């Protein structure tokens, strides 16, 4: 973790944190420190509009106006041996989700629908600790079938923790981006997962980066973490320097240890989004699971004007999202151009 420089630390100088952020982040392109992020997270509600406006300026300056649209599909659902307390796909909890595999024709159809919806990114996800030979074979054959269908959409994967050999195999398949969420701050992780460590997740991301794939790593807010841990998490992600950070908000899943957790209030979710943007001015920040429940339609638009520059459209893994057409219409209304497939291949 890093400490705020004495000359800019609001707690040391009394300087307003948004004034500091305007100079440090908007003008200088340097993300906020952990101490500064915490101050942002503790801003009064009456300053939320000002905060969101600044986060949007930062997004426009350092990322530009384009929005990357992505669809995701579950290749292998349920039956995961890990005990991630938020996840309905863990085989350790009495959730309604049951193990299932998607066949290759289904995968090809999903990729085609994702492309037609206007997305440039298609992520293949599996509920596993890490991929075995059967899963990698299914991914390989699925990617081959998608290409034979004439679909040149960018393909990403999220298949759990990897070995170096598996990383190399995914690169050879043509996977350009790999998602593996750190999920939460290192200090909070043992309260969320006990069957593997935060460091194991980070090690997979290190191998992914070194192999030349883009790194996608974010997490879920609303799992009982403190403001201090949210600030810690933002800076730990910034230190990872990921290409993309998915912002998920907890959806309390029946049967999981978090089934009775409260949903984060919309204003708090927007404040968190803006704080993460100020911590990572150049990173693709993506609206992911839980935004519909936490923010609703109006909140989604506010988030797009508060630092977000990427979005998952359609349904998530075991939860319904908004129809892709609604999000595409929202981006058109906001005059935010969708990143074109031709620009990414």
XYZ file of C-alpha atoms in Angstrom:
345
model
C 0.000 0.000 0.000
C 1.088 3.568 -0.598
C 0.664 6.570 1.641
C -0.508 9.936 0.405
C 2.343 12.366 -0.252
C 2.505 14.929 2.529
C 2.195 17.863 0.151
C -1.140 16.675 -1.268
C -2.674 14.636 1.537
C -6.004 16.210 2.515
C -5.606 14.974 6.096
C -2.231 16.718 6.370
C -2.873 20.003 4.561
C -6.606 20.372 4.896
C -6.875 20.724 1.104
C -10.204 19.585 -0.336
C -9.807 16.101 -1.800
C -11.691 16.923 -5.010
C -9.466 19.932 -5.623
C -6.474 17.653 -5.094
C -7.990 15.080 -7.461
C -8.589 17.699 -10.147
C -4.899 18.587 -10.190
C -3.453 15.156 -9.483
C -5.774 12.898 -11.485
C -7.509 15.025 -14.120
C -4.527 17.180 -15.015
C -1.653 14.869 -14.074
C -3.103 11.431 -14.772
C -1.906 10.097 -11.404
C -4.429 8.033 -9.447
C -5.420 8.804 -5.893
C -3.622 7.135 -3.017
C -5.378 4.886 -0.520
C -5.798 7.708 1.988
C -7.215 9.997 -0.685
C -9.644 7.339 -1.964
C -10.911 6.907 1.579
C -11.607 10.649 1.794
C -13.592 10.441 -1.446
C -15.615 7.520 -0.101
C -16.492 9.629 2.937
C -17.638 12.708 1.031
C -21.061 14.030 2.011
C -24.028 13.187 -0.199
C -24.397 16.810 -1.273
C -21.032 16.574 -3.039
C -21.927 13.443 -4.996
C -22.896 15.352 -8.147
C -19.590 17.225 -8.073
C -17.691 13.968 -7.557
C -19.446 12.214 -10.440
C -18.794 15.149 -12.747
C -15.087 15.069 -11.945
C -14.922 11.293 -12.441
C -16.578 11.733 -15.845
C -14.050 14.397 -16.812
C -11.240 12.037 -15.816
C -12.756 9.225 -17.868
C -13.129 11.462 -20.927
C -9.615 12.891 -20.632
C -7.691 9.673 -20.080
C -9.918 7.040 -21.733
C -11.958 8.947 -24.294
C -15.676 8.796 -25.084
C -15.934 5.215 -26.372
C -17.726 2.498 -24.396
C -16.713 -1.152 -24.738
C -19.718 -3.473 -24.790
C -19.335 -7.094 -23.704
C -21.522 -10.167 -23.409
C -20.745 -13.121 -21.172
C -21.790 -16.773 -21.255
C -21.457 -19.602 -18.769
C -19.842 -22.629 -20.384
C -19.845 -24.652 -17.165
C -22.363 -23.639 -14.491
C -22.533 -24.680 -10.832
C -20.792 -27.376 -8.843
C -17.687 -25.316 -8.089
C -15.612 -26.759 -5.214
C -14.624 -23.330 -3.829
C -16.471 -21.589 -1.000
C -16.706 -18.005 -2.289
C -19.441 -16.816 0.086
C -21.177 -14.620 -2.501
C -21.496 -17.271 -5.196
C -24.588 -19.296 -6.039
C -22.422 -21.635 -8.116
C -20.480 -23.017 -5.156
C -21.207 -26.699 -4.614
C -20.735 -26.156 -0.885
C -23.936 -24.158 -0.411
C -27.609 -25.191 -0.792
C -28.375 -22.850 -3.673
C -30.888 -23.472 -6.480
C -28.096 -23.608 -9.096
C -27.239 -27.055 -10.461
C -24.273 -28.182 -12.533
C -24.700 -27.835 -16.287
C -22.570 -27.585 -19.429
C -23.313 -25.524 -22.510
C -22.751 -27.394 -25.771
C -20.728 -26.015 -28.687
C -23.747 -25.021 -30.828
C -25.098 -23.111 -27.821
C -21.786 -21.327 -27.400
C -21.678 -20.367 -31.078
C -25.261 -19.082 -30.900
C -24.480 -16.986 -27.821
C -21.405 -15.470 -29.493
C -23.461 -14.627 -32.589
C -26.185 -12.968 -30.494
C -23.558 -11.008 -28.577
C -22.090 -9.672 -31.815
C -25.518 -8.754 -33.187
C -26.279 -6.885 -29.947
C -23.402 -4.535 -30.750
C -20.702 -5.982 -28.502
C -17.052 -6.297 -29.439
C -16.170 -8.642 -26.565
C -17.415 -12.140 -25.683
C -16.307 -13.745 -22.417
C -16.497 -17.502 -21.826
C -16.897 -18.230 -18.114
C -16.728 -21.462 -16.104
C -17.494 -22.114 -12.436
C -14.337 -23.990 -11.476
C -11.290 -23.664 -9.245
C -9.254 -23.979 -12.411
C -9.704 -25.650 -15.808
C -9.182 -29.373 -16.357
C -8.508 -31.041 -19.699
C -12.207 -31.470 -20.478
C -12.906 -27.768 -19.968
C -9.923 -26.601 -21.996
C -10.937 -28.948 -24.813
C -14.454 -27.470 -24.762
C -13.048 -23.925 -24.849
C -10.702 -24.789 -27.725
C -13.458 -26.416 -29.768
C -15.848 -23.592 -28.925
C -13.464 -20.881 -30.117
C -12.769 -22.861 -33.290
C -16.510 -23.183 -33.966
C -17.108 -19.473 -33.334
C -14.424 -18.583 -35.875
C -15.783 -21.104 -38.390
C -19.151 -19.366 -37.982
C -17.477 -16.248 -39.398
C -17.581 -14.415 -36.078
C -14.462 -12.310 -35.391
C -15.613 -10.989 -32.025
C -12.864 -10.653 -29.436
C -12.842 -13.640 -27.072
C -11.991 -13.471 -23.398
C -12.075 -16.235 -20.789
C -12.678 -16.556 -17.059
C -11.766 -20.084 -16.007
C -10.383 -19.715 -12.494
C -6.781 -20.113 -11.386
C -4.286 -21.221 -14.022
C -0.965 -22.986 -14.352
C 1.680 -21.589 -16.676
C 0.961 -24.355 -19.181
C -2.737 -23.447 -19.195
C -1.926 -19.770 -19.677
C 0.214 -20.666 -22.675
C -2.544 -22.872 -24.086
C -5.118 -20.070 -23.886
C -2.737 -17.709 -25.662
C -2.318 -20.301 -28.400
C -6.130 -20.535 -28.726
C -6.299 -16.813 -29.426
C -7.788 -15.668 -26.112
C -6.768 -12.024 -25.836
C -8.060 -11.120 -22.342
C -8.381 -13.109 -19.139
C -10.686 -12.287 -16.247
C -9.837 -13.366 -12.727
C -11.268 -11.100 -10.057
C -9.371 -10.350 -6.874
C -12.929 -9.920 -5.496
C -12.092 -7.702 -2.512
C -9.274 -6.156 -0.495
C -6.499 -8.476 0.584
C -7.308 -7.791 4.247
C -10.972 -8.800 3.752
C -10.438 -11.769 1.440
C -10.203 -14.446 4.202
C -13.712 -13.447 5.306
C -15.038 -14.070 1.794
C -13.113 -17.166 0.623
C -11.269 -19.823 2.648
C -10.503 -22.512 0.045
C -7.815 -20.484 -1.743
C -5.869 -17.301 -1.156
C -5.825 -13.776 -2.544
C -2.199 -14.393 -3.508
C -3.156 -17.397 -5.657
C -5.499 -15.181 -7.645
C -2.844 -12.503 -8.030
C -0.295 -15.101 -9.223
C -2.629 -16.169 -12.044
C -2.966 -12.545 -13.132
C 0.813 -12.112 -13.114
C 1.239 -15.093 -15.460
C -1.538 -13.795 -17.715
C 0.137 -10.401 -18.051
C 3.569 -11.894 -18.685
C 2.097 -14.090 -21.430
C 0.767 -11.045 -23.272
C -2.942 -11.376 -22.582
C -4.878 -8.368 -21.314
C -5.633 -8.510 -17.590
C -9.214 -8.122 -16.388
C -9.655 -8.062 -12.620
C -12.186 -6.422 -10.356
C -14.504 -7.568 -7.647
C -17.716 -7.183 -5.712
C -18.599 -4.418 -3.302
C -21.140 -4.901 -0.556
C -19.693 -8.034 1.065
C -19.296 -6.538 4.526
C -16.103 -4.638 3.785
C -15.387 -1.279 5.409
C -14.722 2.010 3.642
C -11.075 1.527 4.542
C -11.062 -1.846 2.805
C -12.766 -0.410 -0.259
C -10.005 2.180 -0.487
C -7.428 -0.558 0.034
C -8.997 -2.606 -2.750
C -9.049 0.304 -5.212
C -5.337 0.899 -4.719
C -4.460 -2.797 -4.862
C -6.230 -2.998 -8.222
C -4.429 0.142 -9.393
C -1.090 -1.433 -8.475
C -2.042 -4.439 -10.600
C -2.526 -2.037 -13.562
C -5.289 -4.103 -15.193
C -6.630 -3.331 -18.635
C -10.165 -3.707 -17.281
C -11.862 -3.618 -13.861
C -15.403 -5.046 -13.633
C -17.462 -3.303 -10.939
C -19.929 -5.747 -9.390
C -22.396 -5.007 -6.600
C -23.458 -7.866 -4.374
C -26.656 -9.652 -5.358
C -27.558 -11.621 -2.210
C -27.963 -15.160 -3.502
C -30.360 -17.635 -1.815
C -28.516 -20.390 -0.009
C -25.201 -18.544 0.247
C -23.737 -17.107 3.472
C -24.543 -13.634 2.109
C -28.192 -14.275 1.247
C -29.434 -11.825 3.891
C -26.933 -9.028 3.244
C -28.384 -5.620 2.430
C -28.076 -4.272 -1.092
C -25.804 -1.232 -1.358
C -27.696 2.035 -1.753
C -27.475 3.623 -5.182
C -25.745 6.792 -4.017
C -23.083 4.760 -2.238
C -22.540 2.596 -5.321
C -22.076 5.706 -7.467
C -19.634 7.151 -4.952
C -17.615 3.921 -5.053
C -17.554 3.911 -8.861
C -16.286 7.475 -8.952
C -13.649 6.758 -6.297
C -12.354 3.792 -8.291
C -12.175 5.975 -11.419
C -10.092 8.536 -9.540
C -7.794 5.730 -8.350
C -7.429 4.335 -11.900
C -7.785 7.162 -14.438
C -6.634 5.136 -17.471
C -8.338 1.813 -16.745
C -11.448 0.450 -18.441
C -14.069 0.481 -15.679
C -16.969 -1.821 -16.484
C -20.485 -1.984 -15.066
C -21.080 -5.654 -14.280
C -23.355 -7.692 -12.009
C -25.776 -6.077 -9.596
C -26.080 -2.656 -11.213
C -29.752 -3.197 -12.065
C -30.606 -4.099 -8.461
C -28.440 -1.413 -6.894
C -28.880 1.489 -9.301
C -31.927 0.933 -11.476
C -32.252 2.577 -14.894
C -31.538 6.150 -13.812
C -28.563 5.109 -11.720
C -27.052 3.265 -14.654
C -27.077 6.488 -16.656
C -25.544 8.360 -13.731
C -22.800 5.754 -13.542
C -22.040 6.131 -17.232
C -21.637 9.844 -16.520
C -19.613 9.168 -13.378
C -16.557 7.307 -14.600
C -17.798 4.087 -16.230
C -16.636 3.404 -19.800
C -17.554 -0.244 -20.379
C -20.644 -2.339 -19.788
C -21.863 -5.943 -19.804
C -25.113 -6.259 -21.715
C -27.765 -8.915 -21.417
C -27.857 -11.524 -18.677
C -25.114 -12.462 -16.250
C -24.127 -15.978 -15.198
C -27.038 -16.902 -12.933
C -28.866 -13.557 -12.774
C -30.945 -11.637 -15.269
C -29.736 -8.290 -16.553
C -31.417 -5.678 -18.706
C -32.140 -6.422 -22.376
C -29.070 -5.490 -24.431
C -31.205 -3.179 -26.570
C -31.984 -0.995 -23.536
C -28.311 -0.445 -22.784
C -27.501 0.253 -26.432
C -30.330 2.808 -26.505
C -29.039 4.350 -23.268
C -25.572 4.811 -24.781
C -27.126 6.385 -27.875
C -29.153 8.785 -25.725
C -25.982 9.720 -23.829
C -24.158 10.186 -27.164
C -21.485 7.702 -26.114
C -20.011 5.865 -29.119
C -19.710 2.107 -28.850
C -16.227 0.764 -29.410
C -16.290 -0.840 -32.836
C -15.203 -4.410 -33.449
C -13.060 -3.241 -36.370
C -11.037 -1.143 -33.922
C -10.231 -4.112 -31.710
C -9.108 -6.852 -34.102
